[in-house]
Coordinates of C-alpha atoms in Angstrom, one line a residue:
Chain A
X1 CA -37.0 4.9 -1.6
X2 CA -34.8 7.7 -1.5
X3 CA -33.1 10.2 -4.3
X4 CA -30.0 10.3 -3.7
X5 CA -30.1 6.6 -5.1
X6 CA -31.8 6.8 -8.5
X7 CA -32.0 3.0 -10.7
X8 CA -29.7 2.6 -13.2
X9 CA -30.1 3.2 -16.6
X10 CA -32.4 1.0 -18.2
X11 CA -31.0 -2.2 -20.0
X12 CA -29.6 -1.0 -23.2
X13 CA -30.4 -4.6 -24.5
X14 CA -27.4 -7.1 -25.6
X15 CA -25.0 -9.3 -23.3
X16 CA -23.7 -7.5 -20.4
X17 CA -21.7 -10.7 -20.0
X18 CA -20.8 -12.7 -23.0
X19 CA -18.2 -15.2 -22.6
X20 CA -16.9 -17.4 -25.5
X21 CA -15.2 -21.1 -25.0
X22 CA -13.3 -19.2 -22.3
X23 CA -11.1 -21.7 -20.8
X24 CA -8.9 -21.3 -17.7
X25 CA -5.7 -23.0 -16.9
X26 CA -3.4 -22.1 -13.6
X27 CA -0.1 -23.0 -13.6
X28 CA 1.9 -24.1 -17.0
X29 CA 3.3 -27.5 -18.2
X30 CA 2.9 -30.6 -16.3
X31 CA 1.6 -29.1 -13.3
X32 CA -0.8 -27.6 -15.2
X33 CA -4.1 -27.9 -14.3
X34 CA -7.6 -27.0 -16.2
X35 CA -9.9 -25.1 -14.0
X36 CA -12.3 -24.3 -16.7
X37 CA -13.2 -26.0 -19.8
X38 CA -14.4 -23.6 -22.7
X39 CA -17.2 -22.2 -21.6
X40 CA -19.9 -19.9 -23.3
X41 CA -22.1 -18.1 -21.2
X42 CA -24.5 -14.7 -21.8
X43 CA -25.9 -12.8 -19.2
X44 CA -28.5 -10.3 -20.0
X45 CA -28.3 -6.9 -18.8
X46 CA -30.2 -6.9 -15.6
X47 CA -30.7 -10.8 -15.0
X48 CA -29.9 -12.2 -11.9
X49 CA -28.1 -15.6 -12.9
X50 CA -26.7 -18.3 -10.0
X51 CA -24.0 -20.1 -11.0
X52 CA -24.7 -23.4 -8.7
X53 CA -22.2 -26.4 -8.7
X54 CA -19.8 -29.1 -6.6
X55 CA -17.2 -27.6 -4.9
X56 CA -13.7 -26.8 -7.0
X57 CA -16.2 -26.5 -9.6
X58 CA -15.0 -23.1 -11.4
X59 CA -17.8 -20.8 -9.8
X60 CA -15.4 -18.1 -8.4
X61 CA -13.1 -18.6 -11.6
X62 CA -16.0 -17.6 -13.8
X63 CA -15.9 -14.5 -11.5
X64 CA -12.6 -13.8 -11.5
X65 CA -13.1 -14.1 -15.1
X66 CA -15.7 -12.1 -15.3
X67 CA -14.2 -9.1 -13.0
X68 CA -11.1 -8.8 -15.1
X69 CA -8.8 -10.2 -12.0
X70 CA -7.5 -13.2 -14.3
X71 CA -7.5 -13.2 -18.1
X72 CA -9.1 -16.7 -20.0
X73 CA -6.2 -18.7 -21.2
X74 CA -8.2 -19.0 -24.0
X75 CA -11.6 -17.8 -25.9
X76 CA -13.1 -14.4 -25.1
X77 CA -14.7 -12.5 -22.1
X78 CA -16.5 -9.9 -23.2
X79 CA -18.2 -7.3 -20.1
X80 CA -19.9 -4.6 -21.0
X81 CA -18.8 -4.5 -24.9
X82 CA -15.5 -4.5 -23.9
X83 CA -12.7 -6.8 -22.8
X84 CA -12.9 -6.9 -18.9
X85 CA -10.1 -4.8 -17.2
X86 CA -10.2 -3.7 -13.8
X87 CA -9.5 0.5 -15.0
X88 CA -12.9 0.8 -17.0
X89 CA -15.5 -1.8 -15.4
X90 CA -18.3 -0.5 -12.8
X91 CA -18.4 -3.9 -11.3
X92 CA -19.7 -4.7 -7.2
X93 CA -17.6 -7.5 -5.5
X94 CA -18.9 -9.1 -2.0
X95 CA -17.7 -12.2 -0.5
X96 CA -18.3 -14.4 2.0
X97 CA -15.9 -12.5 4.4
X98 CA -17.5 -9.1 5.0
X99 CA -13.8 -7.8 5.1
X100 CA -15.0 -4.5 7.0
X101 CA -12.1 -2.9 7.8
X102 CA -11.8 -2.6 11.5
X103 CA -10.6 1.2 11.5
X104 CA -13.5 2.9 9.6
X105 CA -17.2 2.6 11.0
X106 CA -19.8 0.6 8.6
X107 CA -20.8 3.8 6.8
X108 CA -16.8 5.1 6.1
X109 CA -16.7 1.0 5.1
X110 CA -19.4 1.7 2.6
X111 CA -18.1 4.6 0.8
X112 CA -14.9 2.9 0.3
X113 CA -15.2 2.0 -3.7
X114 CA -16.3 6.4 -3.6
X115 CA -12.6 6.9 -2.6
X116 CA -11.3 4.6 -5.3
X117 CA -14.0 4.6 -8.7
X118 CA -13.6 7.2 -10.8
X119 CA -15.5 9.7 -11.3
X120 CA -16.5 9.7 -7.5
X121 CA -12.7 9.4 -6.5
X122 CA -12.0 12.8 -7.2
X123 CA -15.3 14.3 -5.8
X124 CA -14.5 12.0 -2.4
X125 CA -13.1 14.9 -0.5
X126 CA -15.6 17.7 -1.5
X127 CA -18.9 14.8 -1.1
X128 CA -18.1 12.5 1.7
X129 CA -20.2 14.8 4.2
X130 CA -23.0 15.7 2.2
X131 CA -23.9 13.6 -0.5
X132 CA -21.8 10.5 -0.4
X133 CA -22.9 10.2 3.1
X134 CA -26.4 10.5 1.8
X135 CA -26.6 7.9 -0.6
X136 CA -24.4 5.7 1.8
X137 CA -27.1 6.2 4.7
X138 CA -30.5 5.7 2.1
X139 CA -28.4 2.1 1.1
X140 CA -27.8 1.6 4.7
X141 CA -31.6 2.2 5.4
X142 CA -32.9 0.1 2.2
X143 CA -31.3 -3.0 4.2
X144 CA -32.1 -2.6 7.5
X145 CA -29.2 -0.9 9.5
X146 CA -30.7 2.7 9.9
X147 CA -28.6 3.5 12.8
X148 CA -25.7 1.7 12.6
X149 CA -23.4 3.4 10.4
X150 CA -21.4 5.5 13.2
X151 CA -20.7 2.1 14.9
X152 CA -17.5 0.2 14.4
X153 CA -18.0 -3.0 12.1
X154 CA -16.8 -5.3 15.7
X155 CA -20.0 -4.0 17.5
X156 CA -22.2 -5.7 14.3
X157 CA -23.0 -9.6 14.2
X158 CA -22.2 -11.5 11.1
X159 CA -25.4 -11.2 9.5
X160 CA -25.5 -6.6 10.0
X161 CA -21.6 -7.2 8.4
X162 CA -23.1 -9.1 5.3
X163 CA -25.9 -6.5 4.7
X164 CA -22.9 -3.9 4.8
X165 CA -20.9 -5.9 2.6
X166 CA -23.4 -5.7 0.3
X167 CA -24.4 -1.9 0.8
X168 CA -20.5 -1.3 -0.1
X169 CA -21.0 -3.0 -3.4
X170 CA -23.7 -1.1 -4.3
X171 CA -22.6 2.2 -3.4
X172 CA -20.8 3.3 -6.5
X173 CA -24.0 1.7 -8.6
X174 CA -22.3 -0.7 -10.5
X175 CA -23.7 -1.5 -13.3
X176 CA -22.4 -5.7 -12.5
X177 CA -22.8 -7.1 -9.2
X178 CA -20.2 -10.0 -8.9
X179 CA -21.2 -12.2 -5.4
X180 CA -19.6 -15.1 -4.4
X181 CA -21.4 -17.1 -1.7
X182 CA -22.1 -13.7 0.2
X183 CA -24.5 -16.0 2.9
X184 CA -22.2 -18.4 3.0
X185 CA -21.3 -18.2 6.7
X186 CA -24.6 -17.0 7.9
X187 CA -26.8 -19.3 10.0
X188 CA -30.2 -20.4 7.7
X189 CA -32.3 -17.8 9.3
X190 CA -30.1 -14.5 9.0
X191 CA -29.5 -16.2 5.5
X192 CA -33.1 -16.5 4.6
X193 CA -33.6 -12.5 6.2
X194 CA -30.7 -11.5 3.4
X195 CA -31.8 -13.3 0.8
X196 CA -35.1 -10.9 1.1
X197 CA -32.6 -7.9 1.7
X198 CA -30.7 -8.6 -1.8
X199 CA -33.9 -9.1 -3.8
X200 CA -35.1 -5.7 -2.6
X201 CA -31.8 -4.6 -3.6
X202 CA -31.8 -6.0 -7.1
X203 CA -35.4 -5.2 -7.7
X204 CA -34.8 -1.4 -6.7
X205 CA -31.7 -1.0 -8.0
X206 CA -31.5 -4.1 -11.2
X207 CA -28.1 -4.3 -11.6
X208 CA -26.5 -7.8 -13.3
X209 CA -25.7 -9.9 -11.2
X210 CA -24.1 -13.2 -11.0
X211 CA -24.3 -15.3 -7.7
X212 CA -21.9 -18.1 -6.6
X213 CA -23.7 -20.5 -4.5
X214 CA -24.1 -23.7 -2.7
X215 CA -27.5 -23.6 -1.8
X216 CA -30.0 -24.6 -4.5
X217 CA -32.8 -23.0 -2.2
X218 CA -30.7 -19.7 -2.2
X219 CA -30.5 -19.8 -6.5
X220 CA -34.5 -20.1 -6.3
X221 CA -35.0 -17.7 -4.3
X222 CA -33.0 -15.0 -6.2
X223 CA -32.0 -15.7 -9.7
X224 CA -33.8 -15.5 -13.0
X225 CA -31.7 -18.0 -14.2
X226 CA -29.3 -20.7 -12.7
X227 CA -26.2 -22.4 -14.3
X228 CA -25.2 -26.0 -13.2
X229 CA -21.7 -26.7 -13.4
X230 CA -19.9 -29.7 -13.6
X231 CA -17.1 -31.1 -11.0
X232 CA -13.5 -29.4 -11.9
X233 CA -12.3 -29.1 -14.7
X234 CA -16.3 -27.0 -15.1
X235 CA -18.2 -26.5 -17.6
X236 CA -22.0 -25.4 -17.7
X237 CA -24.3 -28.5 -17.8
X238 CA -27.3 -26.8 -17.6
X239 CA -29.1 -23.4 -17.9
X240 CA -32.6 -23.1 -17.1
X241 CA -34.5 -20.1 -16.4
X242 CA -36.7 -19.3 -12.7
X243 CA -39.9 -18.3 -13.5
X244 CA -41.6 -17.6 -9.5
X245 CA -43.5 -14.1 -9.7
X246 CA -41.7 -11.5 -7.6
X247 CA -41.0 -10.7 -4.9
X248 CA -40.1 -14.1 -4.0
X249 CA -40.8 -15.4 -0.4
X250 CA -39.1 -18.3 1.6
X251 CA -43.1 -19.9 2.0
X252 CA -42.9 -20.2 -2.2
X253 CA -39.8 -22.2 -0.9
X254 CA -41.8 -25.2 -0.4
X255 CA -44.4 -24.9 -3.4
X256 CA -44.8 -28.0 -5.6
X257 CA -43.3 -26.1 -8.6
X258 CA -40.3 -24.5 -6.4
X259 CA -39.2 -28.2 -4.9
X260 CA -39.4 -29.6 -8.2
X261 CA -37.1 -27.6 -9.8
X262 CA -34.8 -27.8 -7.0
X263 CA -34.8 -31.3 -6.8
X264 CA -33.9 -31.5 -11.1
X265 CA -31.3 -29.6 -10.2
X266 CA -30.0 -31.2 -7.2
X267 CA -30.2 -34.4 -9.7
X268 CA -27.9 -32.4 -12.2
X269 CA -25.4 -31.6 -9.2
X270 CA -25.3 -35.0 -7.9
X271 CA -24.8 -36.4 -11.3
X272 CA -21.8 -33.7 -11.9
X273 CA -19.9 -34.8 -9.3
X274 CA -19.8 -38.1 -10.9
X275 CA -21.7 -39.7 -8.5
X276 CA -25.0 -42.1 -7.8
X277 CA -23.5 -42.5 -4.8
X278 CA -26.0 -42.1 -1.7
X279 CA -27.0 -38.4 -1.8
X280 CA -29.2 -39.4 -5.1
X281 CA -31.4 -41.4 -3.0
Chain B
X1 CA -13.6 -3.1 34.6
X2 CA -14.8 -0.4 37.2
X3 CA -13.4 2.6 37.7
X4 CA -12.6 2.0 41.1
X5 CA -10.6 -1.8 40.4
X6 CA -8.4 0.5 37.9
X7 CA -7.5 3.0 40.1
X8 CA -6.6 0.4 42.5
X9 CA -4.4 -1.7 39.6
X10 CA -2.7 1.6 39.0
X11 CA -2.1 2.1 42.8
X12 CA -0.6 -0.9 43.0
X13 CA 1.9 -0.9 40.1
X14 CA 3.0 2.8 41.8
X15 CA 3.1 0.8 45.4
X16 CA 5.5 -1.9 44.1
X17 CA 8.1 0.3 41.9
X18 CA 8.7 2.6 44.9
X19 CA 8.9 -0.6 46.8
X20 CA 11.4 -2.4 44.5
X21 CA 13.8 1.1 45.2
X22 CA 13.2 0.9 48.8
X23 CA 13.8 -2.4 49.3
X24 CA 17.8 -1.9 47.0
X25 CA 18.3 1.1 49.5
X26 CA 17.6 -1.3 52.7
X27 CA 19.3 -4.0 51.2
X28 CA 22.7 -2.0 50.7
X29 CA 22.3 -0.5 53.6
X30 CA 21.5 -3.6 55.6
X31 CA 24.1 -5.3 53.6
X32 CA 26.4 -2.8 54.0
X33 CA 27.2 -2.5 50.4
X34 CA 30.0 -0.3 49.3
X35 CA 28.9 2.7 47.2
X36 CA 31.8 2.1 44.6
X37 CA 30.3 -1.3 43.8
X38 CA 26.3 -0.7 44.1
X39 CA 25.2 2.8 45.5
X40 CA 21.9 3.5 47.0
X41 CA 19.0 5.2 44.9
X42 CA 19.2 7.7 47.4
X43 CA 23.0 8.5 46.7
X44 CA 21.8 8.1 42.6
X45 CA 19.2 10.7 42.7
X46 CA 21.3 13.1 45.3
X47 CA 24.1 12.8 42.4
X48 CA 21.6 13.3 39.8
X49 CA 20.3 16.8 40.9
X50 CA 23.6 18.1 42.4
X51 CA 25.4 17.7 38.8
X52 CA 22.4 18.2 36.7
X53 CA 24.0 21.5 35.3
X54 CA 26.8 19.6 34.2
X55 CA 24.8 16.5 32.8
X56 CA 21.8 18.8 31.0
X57 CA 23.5 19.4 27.6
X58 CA 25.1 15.6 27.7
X59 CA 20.8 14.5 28.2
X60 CA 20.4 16.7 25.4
X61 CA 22.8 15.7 23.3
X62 CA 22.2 11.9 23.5
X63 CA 18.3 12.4 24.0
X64 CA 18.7 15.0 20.5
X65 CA 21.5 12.1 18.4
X66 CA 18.6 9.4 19.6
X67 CA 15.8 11.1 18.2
X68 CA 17.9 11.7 14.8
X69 CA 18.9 8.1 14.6
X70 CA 15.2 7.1 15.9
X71 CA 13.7 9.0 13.4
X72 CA 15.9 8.1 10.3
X73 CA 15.6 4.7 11.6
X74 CA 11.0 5.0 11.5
X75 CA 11.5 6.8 7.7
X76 CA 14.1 3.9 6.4
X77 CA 12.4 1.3 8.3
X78 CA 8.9 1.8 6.8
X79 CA 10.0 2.4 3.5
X80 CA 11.9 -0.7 3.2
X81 CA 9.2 -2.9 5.3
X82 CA 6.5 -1.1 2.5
X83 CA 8.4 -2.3 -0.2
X84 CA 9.1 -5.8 1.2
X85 CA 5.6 -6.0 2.1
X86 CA 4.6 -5.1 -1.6
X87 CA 7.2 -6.3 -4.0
X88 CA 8.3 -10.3 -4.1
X89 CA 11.5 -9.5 -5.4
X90 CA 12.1 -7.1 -2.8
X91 CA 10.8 -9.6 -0.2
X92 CA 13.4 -11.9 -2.0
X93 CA 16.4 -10.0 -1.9
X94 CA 16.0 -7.4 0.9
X95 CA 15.5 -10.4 3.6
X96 CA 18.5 -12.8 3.8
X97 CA 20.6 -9.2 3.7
X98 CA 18.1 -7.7 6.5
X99 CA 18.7 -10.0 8.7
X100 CA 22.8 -10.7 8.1
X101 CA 23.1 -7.2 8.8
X102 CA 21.0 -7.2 11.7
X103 CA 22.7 -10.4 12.9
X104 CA 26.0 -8.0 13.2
X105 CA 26.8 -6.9 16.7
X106 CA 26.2 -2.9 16.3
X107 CA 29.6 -2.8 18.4
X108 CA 31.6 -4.0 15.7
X109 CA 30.4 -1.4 13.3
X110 CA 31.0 1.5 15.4
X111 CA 34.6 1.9 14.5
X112 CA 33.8 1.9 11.1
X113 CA 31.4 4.6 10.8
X114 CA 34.1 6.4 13.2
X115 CA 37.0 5.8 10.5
X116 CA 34.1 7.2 7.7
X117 CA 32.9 9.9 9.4
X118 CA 35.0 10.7 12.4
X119 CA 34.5 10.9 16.2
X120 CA 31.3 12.6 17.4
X121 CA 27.7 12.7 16.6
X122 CA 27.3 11.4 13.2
X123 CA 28.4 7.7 13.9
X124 CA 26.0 7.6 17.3
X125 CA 23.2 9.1 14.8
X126 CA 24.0 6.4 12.5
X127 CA 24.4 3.4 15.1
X128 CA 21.2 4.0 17.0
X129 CA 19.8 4.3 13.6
X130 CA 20.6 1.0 12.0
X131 CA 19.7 -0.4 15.4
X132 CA 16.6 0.7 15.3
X133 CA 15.1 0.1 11.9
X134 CA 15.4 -3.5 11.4
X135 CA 11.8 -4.2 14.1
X136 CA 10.4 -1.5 12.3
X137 CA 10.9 -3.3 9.0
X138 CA 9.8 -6.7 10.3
X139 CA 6.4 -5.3 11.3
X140 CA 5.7 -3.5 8.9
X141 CA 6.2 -6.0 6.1
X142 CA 4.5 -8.6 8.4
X143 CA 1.1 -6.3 8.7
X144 CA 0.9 -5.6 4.8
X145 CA 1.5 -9.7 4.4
X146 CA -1.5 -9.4 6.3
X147 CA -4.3 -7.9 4.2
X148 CA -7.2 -9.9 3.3
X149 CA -6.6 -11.4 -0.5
X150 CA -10.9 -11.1 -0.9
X151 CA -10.5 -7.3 0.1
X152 CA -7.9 -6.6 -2.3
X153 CA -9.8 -8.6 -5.3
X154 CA -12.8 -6.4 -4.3
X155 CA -10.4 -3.1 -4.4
X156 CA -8.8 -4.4 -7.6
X157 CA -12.6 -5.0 -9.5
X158 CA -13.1 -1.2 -9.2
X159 CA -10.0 -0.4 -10.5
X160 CA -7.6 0.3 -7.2
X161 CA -4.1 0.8 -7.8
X162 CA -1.5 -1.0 -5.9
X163 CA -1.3 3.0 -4.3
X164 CA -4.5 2.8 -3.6
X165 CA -4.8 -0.4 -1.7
X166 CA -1.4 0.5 0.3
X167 CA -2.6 3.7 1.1
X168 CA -6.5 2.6 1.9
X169 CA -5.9 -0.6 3.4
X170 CA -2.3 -1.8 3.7
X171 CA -0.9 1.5 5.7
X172 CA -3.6 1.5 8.2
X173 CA -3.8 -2.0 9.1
X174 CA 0.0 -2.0 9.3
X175 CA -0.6 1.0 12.4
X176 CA -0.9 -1.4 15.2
X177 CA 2.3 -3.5 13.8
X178 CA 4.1 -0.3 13.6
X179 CA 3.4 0.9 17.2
X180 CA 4.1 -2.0 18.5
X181 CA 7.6 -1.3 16.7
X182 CA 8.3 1.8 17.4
X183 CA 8.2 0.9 20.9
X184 CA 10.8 -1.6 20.7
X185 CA 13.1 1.1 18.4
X186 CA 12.8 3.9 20.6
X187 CA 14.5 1.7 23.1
X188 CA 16.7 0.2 20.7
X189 CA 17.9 3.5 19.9
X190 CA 18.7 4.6 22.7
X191 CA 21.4 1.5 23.2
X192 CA 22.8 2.4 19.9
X193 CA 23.1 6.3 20.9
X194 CA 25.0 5.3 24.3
X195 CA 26.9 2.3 22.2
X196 CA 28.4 4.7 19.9
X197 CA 29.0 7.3 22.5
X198 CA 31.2 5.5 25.2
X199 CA 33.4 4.1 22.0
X200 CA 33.8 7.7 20.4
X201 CA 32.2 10.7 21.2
X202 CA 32.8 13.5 24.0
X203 CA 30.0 14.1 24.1
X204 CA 26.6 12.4 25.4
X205 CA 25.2 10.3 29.0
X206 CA 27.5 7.3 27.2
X207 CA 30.6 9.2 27.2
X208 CA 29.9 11.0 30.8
X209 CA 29.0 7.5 32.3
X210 CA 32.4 6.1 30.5
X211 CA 34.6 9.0 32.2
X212 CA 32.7 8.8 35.4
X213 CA 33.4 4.8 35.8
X214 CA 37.3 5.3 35.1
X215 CA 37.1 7.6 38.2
X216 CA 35.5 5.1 40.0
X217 CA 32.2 7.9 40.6
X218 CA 29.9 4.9 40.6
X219 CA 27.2 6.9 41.8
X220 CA 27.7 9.1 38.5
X221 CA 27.5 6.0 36.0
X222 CA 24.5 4.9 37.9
X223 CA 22.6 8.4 37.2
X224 CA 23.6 8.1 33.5
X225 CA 21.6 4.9 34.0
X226 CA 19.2 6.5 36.0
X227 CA 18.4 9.4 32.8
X228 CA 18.7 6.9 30.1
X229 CA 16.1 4.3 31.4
X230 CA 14.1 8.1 32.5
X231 CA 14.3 9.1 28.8
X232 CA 13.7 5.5 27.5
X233 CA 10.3 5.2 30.0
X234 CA 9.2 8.8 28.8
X235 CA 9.4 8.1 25.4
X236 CA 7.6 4.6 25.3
X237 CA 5.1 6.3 26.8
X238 CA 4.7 8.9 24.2
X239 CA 4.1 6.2 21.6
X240 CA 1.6 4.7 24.0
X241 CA -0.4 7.6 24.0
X242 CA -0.3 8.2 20.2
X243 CA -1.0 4.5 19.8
X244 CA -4.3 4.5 21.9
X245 CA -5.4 7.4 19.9
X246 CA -4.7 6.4 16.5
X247 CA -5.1 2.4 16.9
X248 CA -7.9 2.1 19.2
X249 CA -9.9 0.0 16.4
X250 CA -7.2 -2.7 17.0
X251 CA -8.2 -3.6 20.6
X252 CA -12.2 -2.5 20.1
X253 CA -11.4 -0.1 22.5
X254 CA -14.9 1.4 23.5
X255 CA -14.2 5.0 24.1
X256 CA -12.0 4.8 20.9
X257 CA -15.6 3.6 19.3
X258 CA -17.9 6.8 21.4
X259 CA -15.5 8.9 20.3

């Protein structure tokens, strides 16, 4: 562990997330269509919640919700005790596409949100070689890609691009760490190698964080709480809280306890997408 | 690719230009070609270098009304592409008129930039300007069209500006786009320079080549030829370099990435 990245603040207690029968519709009159039913949600400051669901669900609307990118058609989003627009919030984004961009090596890539956040943004020019770059190397470190931050994000495979992807989102130590299916596109084993890398991450640096994912195992793994969703229009069918020790390790991924929970879920999913069809068997 | 197999490629492209003007100069001769209809390369160059004195300030003149129009035509032609790129509306309405206008044969408006401004340099400036802005425009709205929506949603989360993105994201990625169309303009401008000079100017490779070939000096028109596709070559090669340098992420160029 390094200085130049110190924890955040401790939790100042209250809802770092708070939404109230938010409700989302695109579009407007009879093409209208509902992609969230009210919902009411609370996050903790500092819990790691996965939001797991069918597809179309309303996952990445809950994040769009939650990052101030749309406003709820109706209800409240609270973030942070405040209404979420993009000028005030401290909030890390990473998707499933790494979206490096091609011109800047991975550790130029990772100081990106330094060039655009205030108050970094106007200490970029003075910082970038000394302690920007400092903090952008200990991330780099933390997930495994000492050496590669002079290289060019081509000459890294998918899996080095995802760990960057996440080193960017952390770099301006947001106090909300917004990912939506980051492993998405990685095969199982590079997945099961991040999914170790963003604990760390979390654990070290235990920011809020709210995960969008497929993969049940993945919500185990990580999260202190997971959120079923119904099939679209969503709504939140079920909350229940993880309670593994940590660190977590894939082997806990086949415990009695750990299988159970996923299989209740799995149960809750199927039955969301309105279905007994064969996957319940 | 070795060292050796490139140096050979580069040999060969040398081997076959020179050949392709050997070959013309047998051919006329074998042919027995008249120099009033097609003159040798030989007869070209000998022009070319025994009225150089007289031609310099005409290559200077065209090459300095090009790089006017040419560089009007980059400032126009990425302002307008940025604010198509950036803007619906503008996408909307600058479009449909971008390309009507471009659709105009350049020839036509000549005459009325001549009737506006007068005989000279200004409507050459202005014709191998508007000639050469509308590829400019085309690419560089294309590349901005082009930047990843889950990049700008992570940009917009911490609180980026629509400057910020264009000037972090949008303007760089656009770079290869733009080379690529400053390549094409640079010619283009060229053709509007010459356009606008054998219709009204004294001045200018256009309006020496137009004089020479109503005194039948065919060899003269062809070194006008000769300096134009020289100055066209030259500066496409310019752009290369630049491009290589600056763009080098674009084709994962390896010594771009050592360097």
């Amino acid at each position: 562990m390094t200085d130049a990245l110190m924890p955040l603040s401790p939790a100042r207690g209250g809802a770092a997330i708070d939404l109230s029968q938010a409700a989302v519709i695109f579009g407007r009159g009879a093409k209208a269509t509902r992609a969230l039913q009210p919902t009411t949600l609370r996050i903790n400051d500092g819990e790691f919640v996965a939001l797991v669901g069918p597809s179309g669900c309303g996952k990445s609307t809950i994040l769009k919700l939650v990052s101030g990118l749309i406003a709820p058609s109706g209800g409240v989003v609270v973030v942070g005790g405040r209404e979420p627009s993009a000028k005030a919030a401290r909030i890390g984004m990473a998707f499933q596409n790494p979206t490096m961009l091609p011109w800047l090596t991975v550790e130029q890539n990772v100081m990106l949100p330094l060039k655009i956040v205030r108050p970094f943004r106007s200490e970029y020019r003075a910082k970038r070689k000394t302690e920007f770059r400092d903090r952008a190397h200990a991330l780099l470190d933390q997930v495994g890609l000492k050496g590669f931050a002079a290289k060019y994000p081509w000459q890294l495979s998918g899996g080095m691009l995802q760990r960057a992807n996440l080193c960017r989102a952390l770099i301006h130590e947001p106090r909300l760490l917004l990912l939506d299916e980051p492993f998405g596109a990685l095969d199982q084993f590079t997945r099961e190698e991040l999914w170790g890398v963003l604990q760390d991450l979390w654990l070290l640096h235990r920011p809020t964080v709210l995960l969008v994912t497929h993969d049940l195992k993945e919500a185990g793994y990580l999260a202190s709480r997971i959120c079923v969703m119904s099939a679209r229009p969503g709504r939140i069918l079920d909350d229940s809280p993880v309670e593994f020790p940590r660190p977590r390790t894939v082997a806990m991924t086949f415990e009695p306890d750990f299988v159970a929970l996923n299989q209740r879920l799995r149960a809750r999913i199927v039955e969301a997408r309105g279905g007994s069809e064969e996957l319940a068997r | 690719m070795t060292d050796f197999a490139a140096v050979r490629r580069k040999l060969w492209a040398v081997v076959l230009i020179v050949g392709f003007f050997a070959l013309w100069e047998v051919l006329c001769l074998a042919l027995g070609v008249s120099d009033l209809v097609l003159p040798r390369p030989s007869q070209v160059f000998a022009t070319l270098f025994e009225r150089l004195p007289i031609l310099w300030p005409h290559i200077l003149q065209t090459l300095m009304t090009t790089m006017i129009g040419f560089v009007g035509g980059v400032v126009i032609g990425v302002a307008i592409g940025a604010l198509i790129g950036v803007s619906k509306v503008a996408y909307d309405t600058a479009y449909p008129l971008l390309i009507g206008f471009s659709s105009i044969p350049k020839v036509a408006v000549v005459p009325i930039f001549v009737l506006w401004f007068g005989s000279g340099t200004v409507p050459a400036v202005l014709t191998s300007l508007i000639i050469c802005f509308f590829p400019i425009v085309v690419n560089v709205a294309t590349g901005l069209a082009t930047t990843e929506p889950e990049l700008e949603d992570v940009l917009k989360a911490l609180g980026a500006s629509k400057f910020d993105i264009l000037w972090n994201v949008g303007l760089p990625r656009v770079m290869p786009f733009f080379f690529a169309a400053l390549k094409v303009s640079i010619t283009y401008a060229f053709v509007g320079t010459v356009l606008a000079e054998t219709v009204a100017s004294n001045r200018g490779v256009g309006n020496v080549m137009m004089s020479a070939s109503s005194n039948f000096d065919v060899p003269l028109v062809f070194a006008g030829l000769f300096i134009l596709a020289a100055l066209g070559v030259a500066l496409y090669v310019a752009f290369s370099l630049i491009e290589r340098r600056v763009t080098g992420w674009a084709t994962r160029r390896d010594d771009f990435a050592a360097a």
